[in-house]
Short mmCIF file of C-alpha atoms and ligand atoms in Angstrom, two decimals:
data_model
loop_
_atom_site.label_atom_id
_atom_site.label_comp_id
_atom_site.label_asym_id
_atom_site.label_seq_id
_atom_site.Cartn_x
_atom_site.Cartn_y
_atom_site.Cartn_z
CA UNK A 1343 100.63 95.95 92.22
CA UNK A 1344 99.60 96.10 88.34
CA UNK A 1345 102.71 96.53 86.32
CA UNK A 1346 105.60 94.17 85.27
CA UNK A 1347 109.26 95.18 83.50
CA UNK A 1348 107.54 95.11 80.16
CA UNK A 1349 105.53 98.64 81.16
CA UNK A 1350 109.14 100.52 81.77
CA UNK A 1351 111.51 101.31 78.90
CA UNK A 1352 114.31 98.17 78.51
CA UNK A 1353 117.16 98.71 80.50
CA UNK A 1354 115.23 100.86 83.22
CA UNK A 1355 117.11 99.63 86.54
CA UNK A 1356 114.75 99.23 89.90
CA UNK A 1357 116.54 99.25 92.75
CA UNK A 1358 116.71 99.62 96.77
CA UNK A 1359 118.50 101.95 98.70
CA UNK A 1360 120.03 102.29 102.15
CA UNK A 1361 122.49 104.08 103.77
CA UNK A 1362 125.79 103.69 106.43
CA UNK A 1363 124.47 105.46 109.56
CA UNK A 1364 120.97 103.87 109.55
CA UNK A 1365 121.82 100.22 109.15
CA UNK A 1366 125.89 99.81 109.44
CA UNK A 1367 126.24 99.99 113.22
CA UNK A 1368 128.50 102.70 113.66
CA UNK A 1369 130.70 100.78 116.56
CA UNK A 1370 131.54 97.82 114.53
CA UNK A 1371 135.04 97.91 112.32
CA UNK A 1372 137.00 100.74 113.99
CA UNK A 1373 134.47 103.72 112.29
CA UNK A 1374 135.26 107.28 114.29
CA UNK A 1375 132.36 108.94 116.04
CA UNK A 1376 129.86 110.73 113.63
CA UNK A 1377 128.19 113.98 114.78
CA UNK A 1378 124.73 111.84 114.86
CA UNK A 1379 126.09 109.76 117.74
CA UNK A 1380 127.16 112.81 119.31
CA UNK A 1381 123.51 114.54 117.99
CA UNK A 1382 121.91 111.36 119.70
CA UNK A 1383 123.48 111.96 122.98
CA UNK A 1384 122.08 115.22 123.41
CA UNK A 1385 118.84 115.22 125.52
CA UNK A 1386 115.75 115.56 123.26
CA UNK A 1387 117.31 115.67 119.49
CA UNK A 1388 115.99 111.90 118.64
CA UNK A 1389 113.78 109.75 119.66
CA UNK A 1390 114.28 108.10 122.89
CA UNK A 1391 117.53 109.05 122.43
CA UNK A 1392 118.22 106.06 119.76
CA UNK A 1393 121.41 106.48 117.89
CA UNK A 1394 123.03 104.04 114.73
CA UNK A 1395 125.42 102.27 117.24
CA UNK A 1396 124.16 98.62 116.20
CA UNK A 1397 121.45 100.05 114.02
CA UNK A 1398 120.30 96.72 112.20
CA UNK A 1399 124.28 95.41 112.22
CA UNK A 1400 124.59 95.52 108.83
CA UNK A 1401 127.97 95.62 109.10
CA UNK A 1402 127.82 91.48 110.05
CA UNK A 1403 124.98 90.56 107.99
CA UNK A 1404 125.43 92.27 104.83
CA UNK A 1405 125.90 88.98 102.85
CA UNK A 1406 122.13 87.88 103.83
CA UNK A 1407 120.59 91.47 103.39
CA UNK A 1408 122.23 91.11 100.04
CA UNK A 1409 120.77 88.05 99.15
CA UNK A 1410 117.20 89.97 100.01
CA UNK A 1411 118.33 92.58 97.39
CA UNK A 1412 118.76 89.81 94.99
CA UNK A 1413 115.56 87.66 95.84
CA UNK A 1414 113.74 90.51 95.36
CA UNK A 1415 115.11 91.00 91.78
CA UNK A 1416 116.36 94.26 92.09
CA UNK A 1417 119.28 95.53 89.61
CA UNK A 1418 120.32 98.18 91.88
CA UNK A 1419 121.22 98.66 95.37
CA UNK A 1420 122.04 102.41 96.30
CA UNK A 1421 124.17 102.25 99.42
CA UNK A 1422 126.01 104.92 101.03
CA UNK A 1423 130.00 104.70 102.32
CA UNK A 1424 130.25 106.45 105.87
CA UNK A 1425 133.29 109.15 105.90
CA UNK A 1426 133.76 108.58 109.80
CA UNK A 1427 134.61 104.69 109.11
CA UNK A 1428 137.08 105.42 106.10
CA UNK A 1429 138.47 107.94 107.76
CA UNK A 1430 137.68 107.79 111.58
CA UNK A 1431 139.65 111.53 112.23
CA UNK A 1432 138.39 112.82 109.21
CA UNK A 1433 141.70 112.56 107.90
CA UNK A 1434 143.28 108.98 108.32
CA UNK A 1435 142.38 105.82 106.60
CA UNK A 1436 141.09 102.77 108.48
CA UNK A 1437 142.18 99.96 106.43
CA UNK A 1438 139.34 97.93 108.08
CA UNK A 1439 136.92 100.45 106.61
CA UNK A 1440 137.96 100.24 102.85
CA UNK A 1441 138.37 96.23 103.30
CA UNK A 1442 134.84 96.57 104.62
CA UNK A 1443 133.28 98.45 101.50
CA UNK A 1444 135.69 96.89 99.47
CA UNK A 1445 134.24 93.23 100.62
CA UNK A 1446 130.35 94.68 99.96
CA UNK A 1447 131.08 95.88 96.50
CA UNK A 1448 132.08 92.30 95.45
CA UNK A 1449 129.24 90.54 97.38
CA UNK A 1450 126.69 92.48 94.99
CA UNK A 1451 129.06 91.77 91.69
CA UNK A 1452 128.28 88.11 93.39
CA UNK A 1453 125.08 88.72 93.21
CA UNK A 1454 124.58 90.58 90.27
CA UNK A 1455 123.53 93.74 91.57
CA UNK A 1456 124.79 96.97 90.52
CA UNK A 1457 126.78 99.29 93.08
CA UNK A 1458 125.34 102.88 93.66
CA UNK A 1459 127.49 104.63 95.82
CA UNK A 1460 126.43 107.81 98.06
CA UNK A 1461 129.65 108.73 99.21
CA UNK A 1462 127.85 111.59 101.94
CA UNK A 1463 124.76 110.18 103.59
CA UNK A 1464 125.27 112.59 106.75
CA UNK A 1465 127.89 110.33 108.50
CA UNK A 1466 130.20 113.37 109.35
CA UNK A 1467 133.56 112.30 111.35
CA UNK A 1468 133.28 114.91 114.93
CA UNK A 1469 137.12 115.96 114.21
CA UNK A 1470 135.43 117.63 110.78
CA UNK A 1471 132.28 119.18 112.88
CA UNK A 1472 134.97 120.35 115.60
CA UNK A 1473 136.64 122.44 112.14
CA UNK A 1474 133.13 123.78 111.82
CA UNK A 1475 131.77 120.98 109.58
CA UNK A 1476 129.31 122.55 106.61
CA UNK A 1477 130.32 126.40 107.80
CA UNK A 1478 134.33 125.79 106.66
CA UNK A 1479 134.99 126.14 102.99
CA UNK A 1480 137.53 123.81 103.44
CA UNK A 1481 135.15 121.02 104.15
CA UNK A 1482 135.72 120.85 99.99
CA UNK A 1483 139.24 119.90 99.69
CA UNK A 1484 138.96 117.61 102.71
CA UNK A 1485 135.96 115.91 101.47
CA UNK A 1486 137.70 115.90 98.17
CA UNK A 1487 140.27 113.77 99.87
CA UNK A 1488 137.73 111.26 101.38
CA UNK A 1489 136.29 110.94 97.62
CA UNK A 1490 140.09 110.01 96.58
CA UNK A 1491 140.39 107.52 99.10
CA UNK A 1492 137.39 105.81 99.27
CA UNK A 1493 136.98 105.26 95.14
CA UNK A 1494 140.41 104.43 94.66
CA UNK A 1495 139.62 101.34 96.48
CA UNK A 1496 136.33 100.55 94.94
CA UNK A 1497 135.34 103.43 92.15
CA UNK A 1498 136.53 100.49 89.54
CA UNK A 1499 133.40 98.81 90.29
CA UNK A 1500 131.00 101.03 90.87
CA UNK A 1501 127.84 100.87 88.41
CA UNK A 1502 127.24 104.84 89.74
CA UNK A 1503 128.02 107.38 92.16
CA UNK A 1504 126.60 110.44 93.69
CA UNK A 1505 129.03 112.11 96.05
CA UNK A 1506 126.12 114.07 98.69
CA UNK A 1507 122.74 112.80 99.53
CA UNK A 1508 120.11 114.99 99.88
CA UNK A 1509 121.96 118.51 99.86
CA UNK A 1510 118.89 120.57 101.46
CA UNK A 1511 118.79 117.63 104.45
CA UNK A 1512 122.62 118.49 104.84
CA UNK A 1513 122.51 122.43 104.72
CA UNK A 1514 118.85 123.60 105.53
CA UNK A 1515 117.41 120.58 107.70
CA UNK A 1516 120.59 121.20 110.01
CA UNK A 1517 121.75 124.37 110.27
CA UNK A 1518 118.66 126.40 110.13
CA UNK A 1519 115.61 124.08 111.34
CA UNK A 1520 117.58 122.10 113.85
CA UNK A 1521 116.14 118.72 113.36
CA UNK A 1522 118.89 117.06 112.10
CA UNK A 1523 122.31 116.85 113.43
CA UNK A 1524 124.37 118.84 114.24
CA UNK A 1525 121.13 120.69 115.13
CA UNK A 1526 121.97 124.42 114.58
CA UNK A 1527 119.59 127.42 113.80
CA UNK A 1528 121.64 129.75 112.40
CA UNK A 1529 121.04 131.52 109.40
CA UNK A 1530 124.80 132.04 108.42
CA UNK A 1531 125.96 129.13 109.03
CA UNK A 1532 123.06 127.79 106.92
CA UNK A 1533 123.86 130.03 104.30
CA UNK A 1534 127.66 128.69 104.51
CA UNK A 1535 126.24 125.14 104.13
CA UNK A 1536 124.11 126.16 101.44
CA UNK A 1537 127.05 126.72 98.98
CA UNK A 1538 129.98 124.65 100.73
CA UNK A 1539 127.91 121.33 100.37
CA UNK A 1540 127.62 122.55 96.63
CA UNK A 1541 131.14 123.24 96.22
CA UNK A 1542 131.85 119.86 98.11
CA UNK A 1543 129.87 118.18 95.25
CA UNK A 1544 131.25 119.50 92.20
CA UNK A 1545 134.78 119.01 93.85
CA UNK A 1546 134.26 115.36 94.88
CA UNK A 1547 132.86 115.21 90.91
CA UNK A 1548 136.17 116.16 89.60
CA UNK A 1549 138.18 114.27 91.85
CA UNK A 1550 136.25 110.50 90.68
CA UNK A 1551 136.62 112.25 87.18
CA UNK A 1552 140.49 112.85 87.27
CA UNK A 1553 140.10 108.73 88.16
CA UNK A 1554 138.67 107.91 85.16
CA UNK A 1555 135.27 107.03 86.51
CA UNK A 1556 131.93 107.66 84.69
CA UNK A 1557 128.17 107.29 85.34
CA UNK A 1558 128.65 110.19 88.16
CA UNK A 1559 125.46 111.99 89.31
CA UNK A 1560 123.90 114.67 92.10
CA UNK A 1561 120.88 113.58 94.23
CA UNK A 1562 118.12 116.17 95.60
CA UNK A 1563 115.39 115.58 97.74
CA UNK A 1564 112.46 117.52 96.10
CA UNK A 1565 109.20 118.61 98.19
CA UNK A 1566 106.29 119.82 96.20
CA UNK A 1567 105.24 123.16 97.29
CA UNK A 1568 101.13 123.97 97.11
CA UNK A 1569 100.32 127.62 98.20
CA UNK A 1570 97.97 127.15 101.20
CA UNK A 1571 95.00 129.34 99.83
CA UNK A 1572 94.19 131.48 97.05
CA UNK A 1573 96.24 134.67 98.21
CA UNK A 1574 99.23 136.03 96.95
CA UNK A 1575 101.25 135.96 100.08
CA UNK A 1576 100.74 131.96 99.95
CA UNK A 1577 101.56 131.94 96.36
CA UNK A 1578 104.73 134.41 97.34
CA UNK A 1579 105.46 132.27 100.10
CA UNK A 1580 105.20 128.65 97.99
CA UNK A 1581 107.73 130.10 95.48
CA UNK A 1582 110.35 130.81 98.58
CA UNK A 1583 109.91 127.19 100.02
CA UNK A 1584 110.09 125.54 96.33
CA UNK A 1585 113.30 128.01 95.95
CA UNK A 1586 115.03 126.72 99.40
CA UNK A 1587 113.75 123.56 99.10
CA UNK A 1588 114.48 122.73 95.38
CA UNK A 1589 115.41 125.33 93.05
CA UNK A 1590 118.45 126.52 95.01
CA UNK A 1591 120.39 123.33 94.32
CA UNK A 1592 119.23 122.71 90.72
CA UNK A 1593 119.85 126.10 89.94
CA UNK A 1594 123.47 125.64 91.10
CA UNK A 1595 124.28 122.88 89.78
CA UNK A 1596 122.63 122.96 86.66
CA UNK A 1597 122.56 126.63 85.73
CA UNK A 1598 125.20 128.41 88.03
CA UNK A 1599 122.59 130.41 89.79
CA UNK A 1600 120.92 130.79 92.97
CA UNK A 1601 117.29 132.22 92.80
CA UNK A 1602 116.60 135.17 93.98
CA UNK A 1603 114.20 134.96 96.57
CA UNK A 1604 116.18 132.74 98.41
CA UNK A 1605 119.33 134.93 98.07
CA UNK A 1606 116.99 137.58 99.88
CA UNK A 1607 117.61 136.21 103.08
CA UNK A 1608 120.62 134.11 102.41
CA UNK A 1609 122.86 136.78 100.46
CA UNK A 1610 124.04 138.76 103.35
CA UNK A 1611 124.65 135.60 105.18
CA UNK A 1612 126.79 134.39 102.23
CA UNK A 1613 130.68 133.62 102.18
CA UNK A 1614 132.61 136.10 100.34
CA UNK A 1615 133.36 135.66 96.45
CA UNK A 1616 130.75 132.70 96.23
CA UNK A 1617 129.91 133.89 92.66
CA UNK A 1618 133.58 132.30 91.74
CA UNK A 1619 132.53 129.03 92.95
CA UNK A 1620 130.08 128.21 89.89
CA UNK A 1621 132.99 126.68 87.64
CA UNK A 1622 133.39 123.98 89.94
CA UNK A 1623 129.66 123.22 91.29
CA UNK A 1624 128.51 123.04 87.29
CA UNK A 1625 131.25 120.53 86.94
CA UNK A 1626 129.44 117.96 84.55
CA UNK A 1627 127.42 115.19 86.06
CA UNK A 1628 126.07 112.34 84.33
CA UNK A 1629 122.53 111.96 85.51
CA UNK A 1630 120.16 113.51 88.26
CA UNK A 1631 118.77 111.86 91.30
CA UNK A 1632 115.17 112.75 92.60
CA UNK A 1633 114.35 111.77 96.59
CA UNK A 1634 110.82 112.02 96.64
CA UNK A 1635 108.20 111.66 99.64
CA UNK A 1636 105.16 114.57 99.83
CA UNK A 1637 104.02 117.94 99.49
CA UNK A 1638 103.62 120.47 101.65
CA UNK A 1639 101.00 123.50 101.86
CA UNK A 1640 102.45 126.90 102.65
CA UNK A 1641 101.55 130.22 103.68
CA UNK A 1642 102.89 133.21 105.45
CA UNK A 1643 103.21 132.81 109.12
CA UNK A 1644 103.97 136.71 109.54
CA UNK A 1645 107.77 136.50 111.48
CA UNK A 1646 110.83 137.58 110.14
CA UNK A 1647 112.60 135.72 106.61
CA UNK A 1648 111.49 133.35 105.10
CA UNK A 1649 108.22 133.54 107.12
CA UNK A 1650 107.05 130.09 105.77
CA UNK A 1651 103.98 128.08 108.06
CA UNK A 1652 103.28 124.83 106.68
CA UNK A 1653 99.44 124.44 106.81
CA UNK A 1654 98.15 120.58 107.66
CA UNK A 1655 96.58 119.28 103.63
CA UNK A 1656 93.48 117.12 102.97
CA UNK A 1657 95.01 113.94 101.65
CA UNK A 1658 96.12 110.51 102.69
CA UNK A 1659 98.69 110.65 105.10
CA UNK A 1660 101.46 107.86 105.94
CA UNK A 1661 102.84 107.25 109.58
CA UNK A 1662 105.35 110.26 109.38
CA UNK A 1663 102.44 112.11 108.70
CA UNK A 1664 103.16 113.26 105.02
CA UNK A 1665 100.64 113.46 102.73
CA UNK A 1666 100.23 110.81 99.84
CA UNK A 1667 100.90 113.20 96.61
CA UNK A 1668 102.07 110.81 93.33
CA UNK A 1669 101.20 113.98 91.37
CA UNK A 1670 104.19 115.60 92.89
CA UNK A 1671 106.85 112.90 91.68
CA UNK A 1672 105.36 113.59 87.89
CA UNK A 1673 105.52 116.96 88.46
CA UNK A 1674 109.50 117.38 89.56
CA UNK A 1675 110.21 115.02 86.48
CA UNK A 1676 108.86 116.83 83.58
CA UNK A 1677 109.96 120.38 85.58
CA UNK A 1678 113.16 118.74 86.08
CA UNK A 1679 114.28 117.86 82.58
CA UNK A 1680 112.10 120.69 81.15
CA UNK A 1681 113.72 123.49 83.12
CA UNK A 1682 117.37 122.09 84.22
CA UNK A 1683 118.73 118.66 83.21
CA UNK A 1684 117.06 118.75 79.25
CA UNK A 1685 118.19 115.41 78.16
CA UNK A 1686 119.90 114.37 80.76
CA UNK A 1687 118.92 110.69 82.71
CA UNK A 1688 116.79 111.11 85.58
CA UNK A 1689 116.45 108.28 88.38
CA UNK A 1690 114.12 108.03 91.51
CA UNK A 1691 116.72 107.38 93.89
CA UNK A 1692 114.51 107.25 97.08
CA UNK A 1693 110.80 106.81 97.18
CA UNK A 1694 108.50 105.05 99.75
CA UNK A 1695 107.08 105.14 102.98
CA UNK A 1696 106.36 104.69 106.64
CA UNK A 1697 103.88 102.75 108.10
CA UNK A 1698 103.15 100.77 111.59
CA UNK A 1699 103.59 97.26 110.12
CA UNK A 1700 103.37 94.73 112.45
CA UNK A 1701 104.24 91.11 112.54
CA UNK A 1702 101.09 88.50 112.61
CA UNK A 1703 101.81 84.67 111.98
CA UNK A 1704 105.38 85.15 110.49
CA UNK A 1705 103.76 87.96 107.55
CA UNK A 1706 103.36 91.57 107.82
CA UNK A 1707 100.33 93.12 105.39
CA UNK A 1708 101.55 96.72 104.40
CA UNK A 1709 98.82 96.98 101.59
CA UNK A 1710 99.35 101.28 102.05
CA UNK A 1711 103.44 100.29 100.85
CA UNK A 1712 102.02 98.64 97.56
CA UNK A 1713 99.17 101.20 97.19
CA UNK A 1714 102.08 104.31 97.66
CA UNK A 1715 104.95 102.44 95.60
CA UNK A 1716 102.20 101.70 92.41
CA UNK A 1717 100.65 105.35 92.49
CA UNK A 1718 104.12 106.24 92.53
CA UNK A 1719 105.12 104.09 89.72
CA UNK A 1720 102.18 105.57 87.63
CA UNK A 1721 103.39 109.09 87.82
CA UNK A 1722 107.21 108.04 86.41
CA UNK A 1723 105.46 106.47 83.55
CA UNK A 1724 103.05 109.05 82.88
CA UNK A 1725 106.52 110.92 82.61
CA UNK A 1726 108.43 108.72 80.29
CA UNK A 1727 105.37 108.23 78.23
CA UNK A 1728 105.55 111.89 77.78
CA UNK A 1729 109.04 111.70 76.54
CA UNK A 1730 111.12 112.49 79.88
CA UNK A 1731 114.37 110.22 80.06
CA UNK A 1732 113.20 108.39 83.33
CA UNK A 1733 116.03 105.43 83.67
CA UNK A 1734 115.59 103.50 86.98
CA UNK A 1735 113.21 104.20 90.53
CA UNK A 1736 115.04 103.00 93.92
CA UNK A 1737 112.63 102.12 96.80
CA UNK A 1738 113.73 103.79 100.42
CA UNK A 1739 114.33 101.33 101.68
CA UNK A 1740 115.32 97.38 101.80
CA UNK A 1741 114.58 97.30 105.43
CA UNK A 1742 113.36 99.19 108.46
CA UNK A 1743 116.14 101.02 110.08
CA UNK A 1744 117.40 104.10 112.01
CA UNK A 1745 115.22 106.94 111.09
CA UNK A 1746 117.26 109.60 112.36
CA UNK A 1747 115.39 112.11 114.88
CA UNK A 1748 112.49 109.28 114.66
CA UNK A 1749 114.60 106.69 116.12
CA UNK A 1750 113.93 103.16 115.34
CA UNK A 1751 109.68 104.14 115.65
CA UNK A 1752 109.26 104.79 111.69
CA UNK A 1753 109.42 101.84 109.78
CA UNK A 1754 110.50 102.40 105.92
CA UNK A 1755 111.44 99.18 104.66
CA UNK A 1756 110.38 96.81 102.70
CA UNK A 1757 112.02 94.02 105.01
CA UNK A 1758 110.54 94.24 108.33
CA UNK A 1759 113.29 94.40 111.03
CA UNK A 1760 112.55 93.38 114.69
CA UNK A 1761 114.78 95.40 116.22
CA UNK A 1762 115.74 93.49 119.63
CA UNK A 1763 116.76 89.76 117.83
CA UNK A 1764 117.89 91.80 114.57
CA UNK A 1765 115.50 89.46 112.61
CA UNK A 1766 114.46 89.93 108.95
CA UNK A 1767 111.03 89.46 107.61
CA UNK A 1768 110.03 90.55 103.96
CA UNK A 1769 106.54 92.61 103.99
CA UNK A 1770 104.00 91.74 101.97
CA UNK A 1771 105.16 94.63 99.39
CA UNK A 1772 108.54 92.96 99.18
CA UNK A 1773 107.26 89.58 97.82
CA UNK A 1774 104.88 91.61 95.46
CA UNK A 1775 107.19 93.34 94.18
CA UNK A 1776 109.81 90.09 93.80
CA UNK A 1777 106.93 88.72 91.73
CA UNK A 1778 106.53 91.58 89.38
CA UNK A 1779 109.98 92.23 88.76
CA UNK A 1780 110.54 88.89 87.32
CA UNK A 1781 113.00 88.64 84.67
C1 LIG B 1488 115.34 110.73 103.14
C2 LIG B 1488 116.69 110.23 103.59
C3 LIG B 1488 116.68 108.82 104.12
C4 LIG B 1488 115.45 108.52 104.91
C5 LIG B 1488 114.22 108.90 104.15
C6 LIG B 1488 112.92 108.59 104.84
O1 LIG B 1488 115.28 112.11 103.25
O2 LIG B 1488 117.61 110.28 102.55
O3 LIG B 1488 117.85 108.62 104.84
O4 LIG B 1488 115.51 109.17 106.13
O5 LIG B 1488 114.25 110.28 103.88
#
């Protein structure tokens, strides 16, 4: 990988990121059941069945994983706290579930690393999912609640938070495609999730505000949308998927608006008086998080709304089968600040990839990891070069772990994880990029 600290602005943070369901081991330390164990059980949702029970039993070995995240010379770790083990009925507090958060924010002080909180990485307690989950407005307040509890224990040392990861995985992902728990196709309860999980955000800002805390931000996952020919029912049909996909949550957060094409389908779908919500969900954050993987090529497939088809593309592909596309990552960061966020920071919170890395003499080679993560790194400078306020890129992830619906088959990290003895192995990327992040 060709580049060092000294080609990034001073102060720009690189980082790792993880999160509760997909490493923790959701049995360990009293956590409630989380509507992915219950999303597991079902026959045919992921793969082989494979839920986060013991994941990679994070919850034992966090001190060592921590030392990779140091080793590696990170400054950041971005690590998410699961709702079902602070509060196992959605409700109460399990002391054993603050002391455990409480006991990994000071082993990265230790360490030197800075805590990034996600406080919503999809680990939703079942007593909350039995209310109706993302469909009941009241999922605000409550969640609300869960922020309170949660950073008064540890919001005092927090180096940032973001309170929900990935808002499109949460609302659109689940309630209308199906693939992710708690697996529903349902177009209003998709258009309840839609705004609740945006309400839920700007409430869960105020609430770490009225603490005093500061360095608060939002984090998208953004998915580049290329019309899949030259017509103008492609080009029609890219705008939709860029407005479900992307602009819908920008647009809320940043402008108080939900575009319009979306709200074609969505607005009859939508609860009532949502307009009134826009105080709260434009509550002030301090920076923006981009999640970035691919691109996708769309065209009309012809049914009922939205009518998107996603049409296979030319390039590169990684192991999920996602095309290679750097161009996209510059692209959401100069549309980003030049549209929404202005001045405002921007970080890469996730970036990365899968591949089928395999262990040979104690190493594993992933030369498509370094190839993805410096192609990658190119585009955010191109960006900052060009004046955007680009302040820190976090690789997904430190190690391989539960890929959701993809079970334990999709390999992310840039720790390899063999996933019967638990065993950690750093990749070749890991060690490359240990050496070029030397301080
Ligand atoms: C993101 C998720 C993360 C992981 C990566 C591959 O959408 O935030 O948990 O699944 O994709």
């Amino acid at each position: 990988m060709l580049f060092t600290r000294k080609d990034f602005p001073e102060g720009f943070d690189f980082g790792v990121a993880t999160s509760s369901y997909q490493i923790e081991g959701s049995r360990f330390g009293g956590a409630g059941r989380c509507q992915w164990d219950d999303f597991a059980a079902t026959p045919g949702n992921t793969k082989n069945a494979e839920n986060g029970s013991i994941a990679v039993d994070h919850y034992h070995r966090y001190e060592s994983d921590l030392d990779l995240v140091a080793a590696g010379n990170f400054d950041c770790y971005r690590f998410s706290t699961s709702w079902a083990r602070v509060m196992p009925d959605g409700f109460t507090v399990n002391p054993e579930g603050l002391d455990f958060y409480d006991r990994l924010t000071d082993a990265m002080l230790a360490r030197g690393i800075k805590p990034c909180a996600t406080l919503y990485h999809w680990e939703l307690p079942v007593p909350i999912l039995d209310r109706g989950g993302w469909r009941n407005r009241d999922i605000a307040d409550w969640f609300a609640e869960y922020t309170h509890a949660i950073m008064s224990r540890i919001g005092d040392r927090m180096f940032s938070v973001a309170p929900i990861n990935e808002p499109w995985c949460v609302a659109w992902l689940s309630h209308f495609l199906g693939y992710h728990a708690p697996g529903l196709k349902d177009i209003r309860a998709t258009a309840r999730a839609m705004h609740h999980v945006l309400l839920a955000h700007g409430r869960a800002i105020q609430t770490m505000r009225d603490l005093g805390m500061t360095n608060l931000g939002a984090v998208f996952n953004f998915e580049w949308a290329d019309p899949a020919d030259h017509s103008p029912e492609a080009a029609e049909k890219a705008a939709l998927y860029d407005g479900i996909y992307n602009r819908w949550f920008l647009g809320g957060v940043f402008r108080g608006e939900y575009p319009a094409n979306v709200l074609e389908g969505l607005g009859p779908h939508m609860p009532d008086r949502w307009q009134d919500d826009f105080p709260t969900i434009t509550t002030p954050v301090d920076w923006c998080g981009l999640n970035y993987y691919t691109r996708k090529l769309i065209g009309p497939d012809g049914g009922a709304w939205p009518g998107l088809k996603e049409v296979e593309g030319p390039l590169e592909k990684t192991l999920m089968g996602w095309e290679i596309y750097p161009e996209g990552l510059y692209n959401f960061l100069t549309r980003t600040a030049r549209e929404y966020t202005g001045t405002l920071p921007l970080i890469v919170t996730e970036n990365g990839l899968a591949s089928p890395d395999v262990i040979e003499n104690g190493t594993v080679d992933d030369p498509q990891r370094s190839a993805y993560i410096e192609k990658h790194l190119q585009s955010v400078r191109r960006a900052i070069a060009e004046g955007i306020p680009v302040k820190g890129y976090y690789l997904w992830s430190l190690m391989d772990n539960y890929e959701w619906a993809c079970g334990y088959e999709q390999r992310f990290g840039l720790v390899h994880v063999d996933f019967d003895t638990l065993e950690r192995t750093p990749k070749a990327s890991y060690h490359q990029l240990a050496q070029n992040l030397r301080r």
